[in-house]
Amino acid sequence: MAHAAHSAHSAHAAHTAHAAHTAHAAHTAHAAHTAHAVVSGGGIGGLATALALARQGHRVTVLERGEAFTEIGAGVQLGPNAFHALALLGVSETVRERAVFVDALRLMDGVSGRPLATMPLTARYRARFGNPYAVVQRVDLYEPLLAACRAAAGVTLVAGADVRSYAQDAAGVTVATADGRTYRGDLLVGADGIRSAVRARLVGDGPPRVSGHTIYRSVIPIEKVPDGLRWNAVTLWAGPKWHFVHYVIGNGRYLNLAATLDDGAREPVAGRRTARDLVLHRFRNLGRIPRRLLELGADWREWVLCDRDPVDVWTDGRVTLMGDAAHAMLQYAAQGACQALEDAVVLGEVLAGAGPGAAGDVPRRLERYNAARRERTARIQLLARRMGEELYHPAGAAALARDAMLRALGEDDLYERVAWLHGAREFAVPH
Ligand SMILES: Cc1cc2nc3c(=O)[nH]c(=O)nc-3n(C[C@H](O)[C@H](O)[C@H](O)COP(=O)(O)OP(=O)(O)OC[C@H]3O[C@@H](n4cnc5c(N)ncnc54)[C@H](O)[C@@H]3O)c2cc1C
């Protein structure tokens, strides 16, 4: 207990010192009228939340289980809705500097090599959606968020803080970590991912659903890729019960490869090393061109994908969830991180002007956030599952039906289909 008291005290002291150092009269003057948010999890969602709340003048303490604030992993696609959110968080320019702006999303028959559909992402698309579509390395999204949090007055980042439980009362919420430290805030945001400890207590719906799909990922230097195969497009090769997608990341320095198999896998796996031969064997039906690209992969790692069923309620009093903790989805719509960024913006909006303690109006504001986000995110969770079944993995007659459906769609039809998803205004808070 002595340790707990000391640690909590030193966290408080660190913050006070930070506030004193930054000597922002505005911040100090605000302090009595703004809230203190504790955020569990310092991933993309947690940092975006910290930034959104700090921009409203709130104080934020981010508790991250890992020993450092870092993000590993491969590429992530960002729709125009993500760039809209990043602009509202003040980091759009730094992310854009590192992004690769792709010319098209292409769906190909993975066996015959025939193009099935192409959605251009150039001028007309950008004009329609107000922002570009891009791919980045995860770190190229994470680092700008981290730098902005570090520069923001009122954000305290605490690594090595594994959140285990919380308790709330009329005036606030107390969060406890595995090593016994406690943090007191006006609200708690669970941004601790698909296996969120905060969700376990708040929703209590057990472990995530194992999708039965295994994904193999590899990132290779672009020099390994023959000139003729260096397309500036997110290219997806679809086959019976599998698909293979690749795109350029890292300012054009790498090619991100991801091959997914509907193999009925039952156990969750995260980042296990896998032999190249095994990957080549499992995807032996790939046509000539995708096969050439797959063969370039090295240092493969595998994941068994998980998601969750949508739930209506992920807020209880002063505690709420965001990002994967609230609505974990399969990556087929490429929207998990985009939705976490949207959540953060909406949290910032509903908490604008919120005060501390019992009079702070926090529970009602968090209800508004939950209400503003649940339908959109549930729809995307379900869409992502359907995209796997109906667009990427169908076989036989179902694949022929898909091909016929896609053939009938022109460029404007494709834009119309994704408008609700990529459109930036779709996540405004209703007043
Ligand atoms: C293969 C794959 C491809 C993807 N591609 C895309 C894409 O193209 N576009 C897109 O938008 N999204 C994509 N996603 C989804 C995206 O990665 C996630 O939706 C996003 O990372 C969610 O961010 P988050 O901050 O909510 O959760 P996470 O990134 O999981 O972060 C959670 C953080 O909380 C910490 N944590 C966990 N438990 C605790 C605890 N008890 N106490 C304290 N800290 C804790 C973790 O260490 C971590 O730092 C993809 C996902 C996968 C698996």
Coordinates of C-alpha atoms and ligand atoms in Angstrom, one line a residue:
M1 CA 0.0 0.0 0.0
A2 CA 2.9 2.3 0.8
H3 CA 4.0 1.8 -2.8
A4 CA 0.5 2.6 -4.1
A5 CA 0.2 5.8 -2.1
H6 CA 3.7 6.9 -3.1
S7 CA 3.2 6.2 -6.8
A8 CA -0.1 7.9 -7.0
H9 CA 1.3 10.8 -5.2
S10 CA 4.3 11.0 -7.5
A11 CA 2.1 10.8 -10.5
H12 CA 0.2 13.7 -9.1
A13 CA 3.4 15.5 -8.3
A14 CA 4.7 14.9 -11.8
H15 CA 1.7 16.4 -13.3
T16 CA 1.8 19.4 -11.0
A17 CA 5.5 19.9 -11.9
H18 CA 4.6 19.6 -15.5
A19 CA 1.9 22.2 -15.2
A20 CA 4.2 24.5 -13.2
H21 CA 6.9 24.1 -15.8
T22 CA 4.7 24.8 -18.7
A23 CA 3.5 27.7 -16.6
H24 CA 0.4 28.2 -18.7
A25 CA -1.7 30.7 -16.9
A26 CA -4.6 29.6 -19.1
H27 CA -4.2 26.0 -18.0
T28 CA -4.0 26.9 -14.3
A29 CA -6.9 29.3 -14.6
H30 CA -9.0 26.6 -16.3
A31 CA -8.1 23.8 -13.9
A32 CA -10.9 24.5 -11.5
H33 CA -13.5 24.4 -14.3
T34 CA -12.3 21.5 -16.4
A35 CA -12.2 17.8 -15.9
H36 CA -9.5 15.3 -15.3
A37 CA -9.8 12.2 -17.6
V38 CA -8.0 9.0 -17.0
V39 CA -7.4 7.0 -20.2
S40 CA -6.7 3.3 -20.0
G41 CA -4.4 2.4 -23.0
G42 CA -2.0 4.4 -25.0
G43 CA -2.6 3.0 -28.5
I44 CA -3.8 5.1 -31.4
G45 CA -7.2 5.5 -29.8
G46 CA -5.9 6.4 -26.3
L47 CA -3.5 9.0 -27.6
A48 CA -6.2 10.5 -29.9
T49 CA -8.6 10.7 -27.0
A50 CA -5.9 12.4 -24.8
L51 CA -5.3 15.0 -27.6
A52 CA -9.0 15.6 -28.2
L53 CA -9.7 16.2 -24.5
A54 CA -6.5 18.3 -24.0
R55 CA -7.6 20.5 -26.8
Q56 CA -10.8 21.2 -24.8
G57 CA -8.7 22.3 -21.9
H58 CA -9.0 19.1 -19.8
R59 CA -6.3 17.4 -17.9
V60 CA -5.6 13.8 -19.1
T61 CA -3.6 10.9 -17.6
V62 CA -2.9 8.1 -20.1
L63 CA -2.1 4.7 -18.5
E64 CA -0.3 2.4 -20.8
R65 CA 0.5 -1.2 -19.9
G66 CA 3.6 -1.4 -22.1
E67 CA 6.9 -0.3 -20.8
A68 CA 7.0 2.5 -23.5
F69 CA 4.6 4.3 -25.7
T70 CA 5.3 2.7 -29.0
E71 CA 3.4 1.1 -31.9
I72 CA 4.8 -1.7 -34.0
G73 CA 3.3 -3.5 -36.9
A74 CA 2.7 -3.0 -40.5
G75 CA 0.5 -0.8 -42.6
V76 CA -2.9 0.8 -42.0
Q77 CA -5.2 2.4 -44.5
L78 CA -6.7 5.7 -43.7
G79 CA -9.9 6.9 -45.3
P80 CA -10.9 10.6 -45.8
N81 CA -12.9 10.3 -42.5
A82 CA -9.7 9.6 -40.7
F83 CA -8.0 12.6 -42.2
H84 CA -10.9 14.8 -41.2
A85 CA -10.6 13.6 -37.6
L86 CA -6.8 14.1 -37.7
A87 CA -7.3 17.6 -38.9
L88 CA -9.7 18.3 -35.9
L89 CA -7.0 16.8 -33.6
G90 CA -4.4 19.1 -35.2
V91 CA -2.1 16.4 -36.6
S92 CA -3.3 16.0 -40.1
E93 CA -0.3 17.7 -41.7
T94 CA 2.3 15.6 -39.9
V95 CA 0.5 12.4 -40.8
R96 CA 0.2 13.5 -44.4
E97 CA 3.9 14.2 -44.7
R98 CA 4.5 10.5 -44.0
A99 CA 1.5 9.0 -45.9
V100 CA 1.4 7.4 -49.3
F101 CA -1.6 8.7 -51.3
V102 CA -2.8 5.8 -53.3
D103 CA -4.4 6.2 -56.8
A104 CA -7.0 3.4 -56.5
L105 CA -8.5 0.5 -54.6
R106 CA -8.5 -2.5 -56.9
L107 CA -10.2 -5.8 -56.5
M108 CA -8.8 -8.6 -58.7
D109 CA -9.7 -12.2 -59.3
G110 CA -6.8 -13.9 -57.4
V111 CA -6.7 -16.9 -59.6
S112 CA -7.3 -15.6 -63.2
G113 CA -5.8 -12.2 -62.5
R114 CA -8.9 -10.5 -64.0
P115 CA -9.7 -7.0 -62.6
L116 CA -13.1 -7.1 -60.9
A117 CA -13.5 -3.5 -59.8
T118 CA -11.4 -0.4 -59.5
M119 CA -12.3 2.7 -57.4
P120 CA -10.1 5.7 -58.3
L121 CA -9.0 7.7 -55.3
T122 CA -7.6 10.7 -57.2
A123 CA -9.1 14.2 -57.9
R124 CA -12.8 13.3 -58.2
Y125 CA -12.7 11.1 -55.1
R126 CA -10.9 13.7 -53.0
A127 CA -13.2 16.5 -54.2
R128 CA -16.2 14.4 -53.2
F129 CA -15.0 13.3 -49.8
G130 CA -12.9 16.4 -48.9
N131 CA -9.8 14.5 -48.0
P132 CA -7.5 11.9 -49.5
Y133 CA -7.3 8.1 -49.0
A134 CA -3.8 7.0 -47.9
V135 CA -1.8 4.2 -46.4
V136 CA 0.8 4.7 -43.7
Q137 CA 3.0 2.6 -41.5
R138 CA 1.3 2.4 -38.1
V139 CA 4.2 4.3 -36.5
D140 CA 3.6 7.1 -39.0
L141 CA 0.2 7.6 -37.5
Y142 CA 1.3 6.9 -33.9
E143 CA 4.3 9.2 -33.7
P144 CA 2.5 12.4 -34.7
L145 CA -0.2 11.6 -32.1
L146 CA 2.5 10.9 -29.5
A147 CA 4.4 14.1 -30.2
A148 CA 1.3 16.2 -30.1
C149 CA 0.3 14.6 -26.7
R150 CA 3.8 15.3 -25.4
A151 CA 3.5 18.9 -26.5
A152 CA 0.0 19.4 -25.1
A153 CA -0.4 21.1 -21.7
G154 CA -2.2 18.8 -19.3
V155 CA -1.4 15.4 -20.8
T156 CA 0.5 13.0 -18.6
L157 CA 1.7 9.8 -20.1
V158 CA 2.4 6.9 -17.7
A159 CA 4.0 3.8 -19.1
G160 CA 4.1 0.4 -17.3
A161 CA 0.6 1.0 -15.8
D162 CA -1.6 -2.1 -16.3
V163 CA -5.1 -1.1 -15.5
R164 CA -7.0 -3.8 -13.6
S165 CA -10.1 -2.3 -12.0
Y166 CA -12.0 0.9 -11.3
A167 CA -14.7 2.1 -8.9
Q168 CA -16.9 5.1 -9.3
D169 CA -19.0 7.3 -7.0
A170 CA -21.0 10.5 -7.5
A171 CA -17.9 12.7 -7.7
G172 CA -15.4 10.7 -9.7
V173 CA -13.7 7.4 -10.6
T174 CA -10.7 5.7 -9.1
V175 CA -8.6 3.5 -11.4
A176 CA -6.3 0.8 -10.0
T177 CA -3.3 -0.7 -11.7
A178 CA -1.8 -4.2 -11.3
D179 CA 1.0 -2.9 -9.1
G180 CA -1.4 -1.2 -6.7
R181 CA -1.2 2.4 -7.9
T182 CA -4.5 4.4 -8.0
Y183 CA -5.5 7.3 -10.1
R184 CA -8.5 9.5 -9.5
G185 CA -10.3 11.3 -12.3
D186 CA -13.7 12.8 -13.2
L187 CA -14.0 10.1 -15.9
L188 CA -12.4 7.0 -17.3
V189 CA -12.1 6.2 -21.0
G190 CA -11.2 2.5 -21.7
A191 CA -9.0 2.7 -24.8
D192 CA -7.3 -0.6 -24.0
G193 CA -8.1 -2.5 -27.1
I194 CA -10.0 -5.7 -28.0
R195 CA -9.2 -7.4 -24.7
S196 CA -10.0 -4.3 -22.6
A197 CA -9.9 -4.6 -18.9
V198 CA -12.4 -1.7 -18.6
R199 CA -14.8 -3.5 -21.0
A200 CA -14.6 -6.7 -19.0
R201 CA -16.0 -4.9 -16.0
L202 CA -18.4 -2.6 -17.9
V203 CA -19.9 -4.9 -20.6
G204 CA -18.7 -8.2 -19.3
D205 CA -19.1 -10.1 -22.6
G206 CA -16.0 -12.3 -22.2
P207 CA -13.2 -12.9 -24.7
P208 CA -13.5 -11.6 -28.3
R209 CA -15.0 -13.8 -31.0
V210 CA -12.4 -15.8 -32.9
S211 CA -13.2 -15.2 -36.6
G212 CA -11.7 -18.4 -38.0
H213 CA -9.5 -16.4 -40.3
T214 CA -5.7 -16.4 -40.2
I215 CA -3.7 -13.5 -41.6
Y216 CA -0.1 -13.7 -42.6
R217 CA 1.8 -10.4 -42.8
S218 CA 5.2 -9.3 -44.2
V219 CA 6.8 -6.0 -45.0
I220 CA 9.5 -6.0 -47.7
P221 CA 11.8 -3.3 -49.1
I222 CA 10.5 -1.9 -52.3
E223 CA 13.8 -2.6 -54.1
K224 CA 12.8 -6.3 -54.0
V225 CA 9.7 -5.6 -56.0
P226 CA 10.0 -5.8 -59.8
D227 CA 9.4 -2.4 -61.4
G228 CA 6.3 -3.6 -63.3
L229 CA 4.6 -4.7 -60.1
R230 CA 5.0 -1.4 -58.1
W231 CA 1.5 -0.2 -58.3
N232 CA 0.4 2.9 -56.4
A233 CA -2.8 1.2 -55.4
V234 CA -4.3 -0.9 -52.6
T235 CA -4.6 -4.2 -54.6
L236 CA -6.7 -7.0 -53.3
W237 CA -6.6 -10.5 -54.9
A238 CA -9.8 -12.4 -54.0
G239 CA -10.0 -16.2 -54.1
P240 CA -12.2 -19.0 -52.7
K241 CA -11.8 -18.6 -48.9
W242 CA -8.7 -16.5 -49.2
H243 CA -7.5 -13.0 -50.2
F244 CA -4.2 -11.3 -50.6
V245 CA -3.7 -7.6 -50.3
H246 CA -0.7 -5.4 -50.8
Y247 CA 0.2 -1.7 -50.8
V248 CA 3.2 0.6 -50.5
I249 CA 4.0 2.2 -47.1
G250 CA 6.8 4.1 -45.5
N251 CA 7.0 7.0 -48.0
G252 CA 7.3 4.5 -50.7
R253 CA 10.1 2.5 -49.2
Y254 CA 8.2 -0.8 -48.4
L255 CA 5.6 -3.1 -49.7
N256 CA 3.1 -4.3 -47.1
L257 CA 1.8 -7.8 -47.8
A258 CA -1.2 -9.4 -46.0
A259 CA -2.6 -12.8 -47.0
T260 CA -5.8 -14.1 -45.3
L261 CA -7.2 -17.5 -45.2
D262 CA -10.7 -18.6 -44.0
D263 CA -9.3 -21.8 -42.3
G264 CA -11.6 -22.1 -39.3
A265 CA -8.8 -21.4 -36.9
R266 CA -10.2 -21.6 -33.4
E267 CA -7.4 -20.2 -31.1
P268 CA -6.4 -16.5 -31.1
V269 CA -2.8 -15.9 -32.3
A270 CA -1.0 -12.6 -32.3
G271 CA 2.2 -12.1 -34.3
R272 CA 3.6 -15.6 -34.2
R273 CA 6.5 -16.2 -36.6
T274 CA 5.7 -18.4 -39.5
A275 CA 7.8 -20.2 -42.1
R276 CA 7.7 -18.8 -45.6
D277 CA 7.2 -22.3 -47.1
L278 CA 4.0 -22.7 -45.0
V279 CA 2.6 -19.4 -46.3
L280 CA 3.4 -20.3 -49.9
H281 CA 1.8 -23.7 -49.4
R282 CA -1.3 -22.4 -47.9
F283 CA -1.7 -19.9 -50.8
R284 CA -0.7 -22.3 -53.5
N285 CA -3.8 -21.5 -55.6
L286 CA -2.8 -17.9 -56.2
G287 CA -2.5 -16.8 -59.9
R288 CA 0.8 -16.0 -61.5
I289 CA 1.2 -12.3 -60.6
P290 CA 0.0 -12.4 -57.0
R291 CA 2.1 -15.5 -56.5
R292 CA 5.2 -13.6 -57.6
L293 CA 4.5 -10.9 -55.0
L294 CA 3.8 -13.4 -52.3
E295 CA 7.1 -15.2 -53.0
L296 CA 8.9 -11.9 -52.2
G297 CA 7.7 -12.0 -48.6
A298 CA 10.0 -12.8 -45.7
D299 CA 9.9 -12.9 -41.9
W300 CA 6.2 -13.7 -42.1
R301 CA 4.1 -13.4 -38.9
E302 CA 0.6 -14.7 -38.4
W303 CA -2.5 -13.5 -36.5
V304 CA -5.9 -15.2 -36.0
L305 CA -8.4 -12.4 -36.4
C306 CA -10.9 -11.6 -33.7
D307 CA -13.8 -9.1 -33.4
R308 CA -16.8 -8.6 -31.2
D309 CA -20.5 -8.4 -31.6
P310 CA -21.9 -4.9 -31.5
V311 CA -23.3 -3.7 -28.2
D312 CA -25.6 -0.7 -27.6
V313 CA -24.3 0.4 -24.3
W314 CA -20.6 0.9 -23.6
T315 CA -21.0 3.7 -21.1
D316 CA -21.8 3.5 -17.4
G317 CA -21.8 6.7 -15.4
R318 CA -18.3 8.2 -15.6
V319 CA -16.8 5.3 -17.5
T320 CA -16.9 4.8 -21.2
L321 CA -15.1 2.8 -24.0
M322 CA -13.6 3.8 -27.3
G323 CA -11.8 2.3 -30.3
D324 CA -11.4 -1.5 -30.3
A325 CA -12.4 -1.6 -26.6
A326 CA -15.9 -0.4 -27.7
H327 CA -16.4 -1.9 -31.1
A328 CA -13.6 -4.3 -32.3
M329 CA -14.1 -5.1 -35.9
L330 CA -12.4 -7.3 -38.6
Q331 CA -10.0 -5.2 -40.7
Y332 CA -11.8 -5.9 -44.0
A333 CA -13.4 -2.5 -44.1
A334 CA -10.0 -0.9 -43.1
Q335 CA -11.8 1.2 -40.5
G336 CA -10.8 0.2 -37.0
A337 CA -8.2 2.9 -36.5
C338 CA -10.3 5.4 -38.5
Q339 CA -13.3 4.8 -36.1
A340 CA -11.0 5.1 -33.1
L341 CA -10.0 8.6 -34.4
E342 CA -13.7 9.5 -34.9
D343 CA -14.5 8.4 -31.4
A344 CA -11.8 10.6 -30.0
V345 CA -13.1 13.6 -31.8
V346 CA -16.7 13.0 -30.7
L347 CA -15.5 12.5 -27.1
G348 CA -13.8 15.8 -27.3
E349 CA -16.9 17.5 -28.6
V350 CA -19.3 16.2 -26.0
L351 CA -16.9 17.0 -23.2
A352 CA -16.3 20.6 -24.3
G353 CA -17.0 22.7 -21.2
A354 CA -17.4 19.7 -18.9
G355 CA -16.5 20.5 -15.3
P356 CA -15.0 18.5 -12.4
G357 CA -16.7 16.6 -9.6
A358 CA -20.4 15.9 -9.1
A359 CA -21.5 19.0 -10.9
G360 CA -19.5 18.2 -14.0
D361 CA -22.3 16.7 -16.0
V362 CA -19.9 14.0 -17.1
P363 CA -22.3 10.9 -17.2
R364 CA -24.9 12.7 -19.4
R365 CA -22.2 13.8 -21.8
L366 CA -20.8 10.3 -22.0
E367 CA -24.3 9.0 -22.8
R368 CA -24.4 11.4 -25.7
Y369 CA -21.1 10.2 -27.0
N370 CA -22.3 6.6 -26.8
A371 CA -25.5 7.4 -28.5
A372 CA -23.7 9.4 -31.3
R373 CA -21.3 6.5 -32.0
R374 CA -23.2 3.2 -31.6
E375 CA -25.1 2.9 -34.8
R376 CA -22.3 3.9 -37.1
T377 CA -19.7 1.6 -35.5
A378 CA -22.1 -1.4 -35.2
R379 CA -22.8 -1.0 -38.9
I380 CA -19.1 -1.1 -39.7
Q381 CA -18.5 -4.1 -37.5
L382 CA -21.2 -6.0 -39.3
L383 CA -20.1 -4.7 -42.7
A384 CA -16.6 -5.9 -42.2
R385 CA -17.8 -9.5 -41.5
R386 CA -20.0 -9.4 -44.6
M387 CA -17.1 -8.0 -46.8
G388 CA -15.1 -11.1 -45.9
E389 CA -17.9 -13.5 -46.8
E390 CA -19.5 -11.8 -49.8
L391 CA -16.7 -9.7 -51.4
Y392 CA -13.3 -11.3 -50.6
H393 CA -13.9 -15.0 -50.1
P394 CA -16.8 -16.3 -52.1
A395 CA -16.4 -19.4 -54.3
G396 CA -18.3 -20.9 -57.3
A397 CA -21.7 -19.4 -58.0
A398 CA -21.4 -16.9 -55.1
A399 CA -18.2 -15.6 -56.7
L400 CA -19.9 -15.3 -60.1
A401 CA -22.8 -13.4 -58.5
R402 CA -20.3 -11.0 -56.9
D403 CA -18.5 -10.5 -60.3
A404 CA -21.8 -9.7 -62.0
M405 CA -22.8 -7.2 -59.2
L406 CA -19.4 -5.4 -59.5
R407 CA -19.5 -5.3 -63.3
A408 CA -22.7 -3.3 -63.0
L409 CA -21.1 -0.6 -60.9
G410 CA -19.6 2.5 -62.4
E411 CA -17.2 4.9 -60.6
D412 CA -20.0 7.1 -59.2
D413 CA -21.9 4.0 -58.0
L414 CA -18.8 2.9 -56.1
Y415 CA -18.4 6.3 -54.5
E416 CA -22.1 6.2 -53.5
R417 CA -21.6 2.8 -51.8
V418 CA -18.8 4.1 -49.6
A419 CA -20.1 7.6 -49.0
W420 CA -21.6 6.8 -45.6
L421 CA -18.3 5.2 -44.6
H422 CA -15.7 7.5 -46.0
G423 CA -17.7 10.7 -45.7
A424 CA -16.3 13.1 -43.2
R425 CA -19.5 14.6 -42.0
E426 CA -21.0 11.3 -41.1
F427 CA -19.7 11.4 -37.5
A428 CA -21.0 14.8 -36.4
V429 CA -22.5 14.8 -33.0
P430 CA -26.3 15.4 -33.2
H431 CA -27.4 18.4 -31.1
Ligands
LIG1 C1 -4.3 -7.1 -39.5 C2 -5.0 -5.8 -39.2 C3 -5.1 -4.8 -40.2 C4 -5.7 -3.6 -39.9 N1 -5.8 -2.6 -40.8 C5 -6.5 -1.5 -40.6 C6 -6.6 -0.5 -41.6 O1 -6.2 -0.6 -42.7 N2 -7.3 0.7 -41.3 C7 -7.8 0.9 -40.0 O2 -8.4 2.0 -39.8 N3 -7.7 0.0 -39.0 C8 -7.0 -1.2 -39.3 N4 -6.9 -2.2 -38.3 C9 -7.6 -1.9 -37.0 C10 -6.7 -1.1 -36.1 O3 -5.4 -1.6 -36.0 C11 -7.4 -1.0 -34.7 O4 -8.7 -0.8 -34.8 C12 -6.7 0.1 -33.9 O5 -5.4 -0.2 -33.6 C13 -7.5 0.2 -32.5 O6 -6.8 1.2 -31.7 P1 -7.1 1.2 -30.2 O7 -6.2 2.3 -29.6 O8 -8.5 1.2 -29.9 O9 -6.5 -0.3 -29.6 P2 -5.1 -0.8 -29.6 O10 -4.3 -0.4 -30.8 O11 -5.2 -2.3 -29.4 O12 -4.4 -0.2 -28.4 C14 -4.7 -0.5 -27.1 C15 -3.6 -0.1 -26.1 O13 -4.0 -0.3 -24.8 C16 -2.9 -1.0 -24.1 N5 -3.5 -1.8 -23.1 C17 -4.2 -2.9 -23.2 N6 -4.7 -3.4 -22.0 C18 -4.3 -2.4 -21.1 C19 -4.5 -2.3 -19.7 N7 -5.2 -3.2 -19.0 N8 -4.0 -1.2 -19.1 C20 -3.3 -0.3 -19.8 N9 -3.1 -0.4 -21.1 C21 -3.6 -1.4 -21.7 C22 -2.2 -1.8 -25.2 O14 -0.8 -2.0 -24.8 C23 -2.3 -0.8 -26.3 O15 -1.2 0.1 -26.3 C24 -6.3 -3.4 -38.6 C25 -6.2 -4.4 -37.6 C26 -5.5 -5.5 -37.9 C27 -5.5 -6.6 -36.8

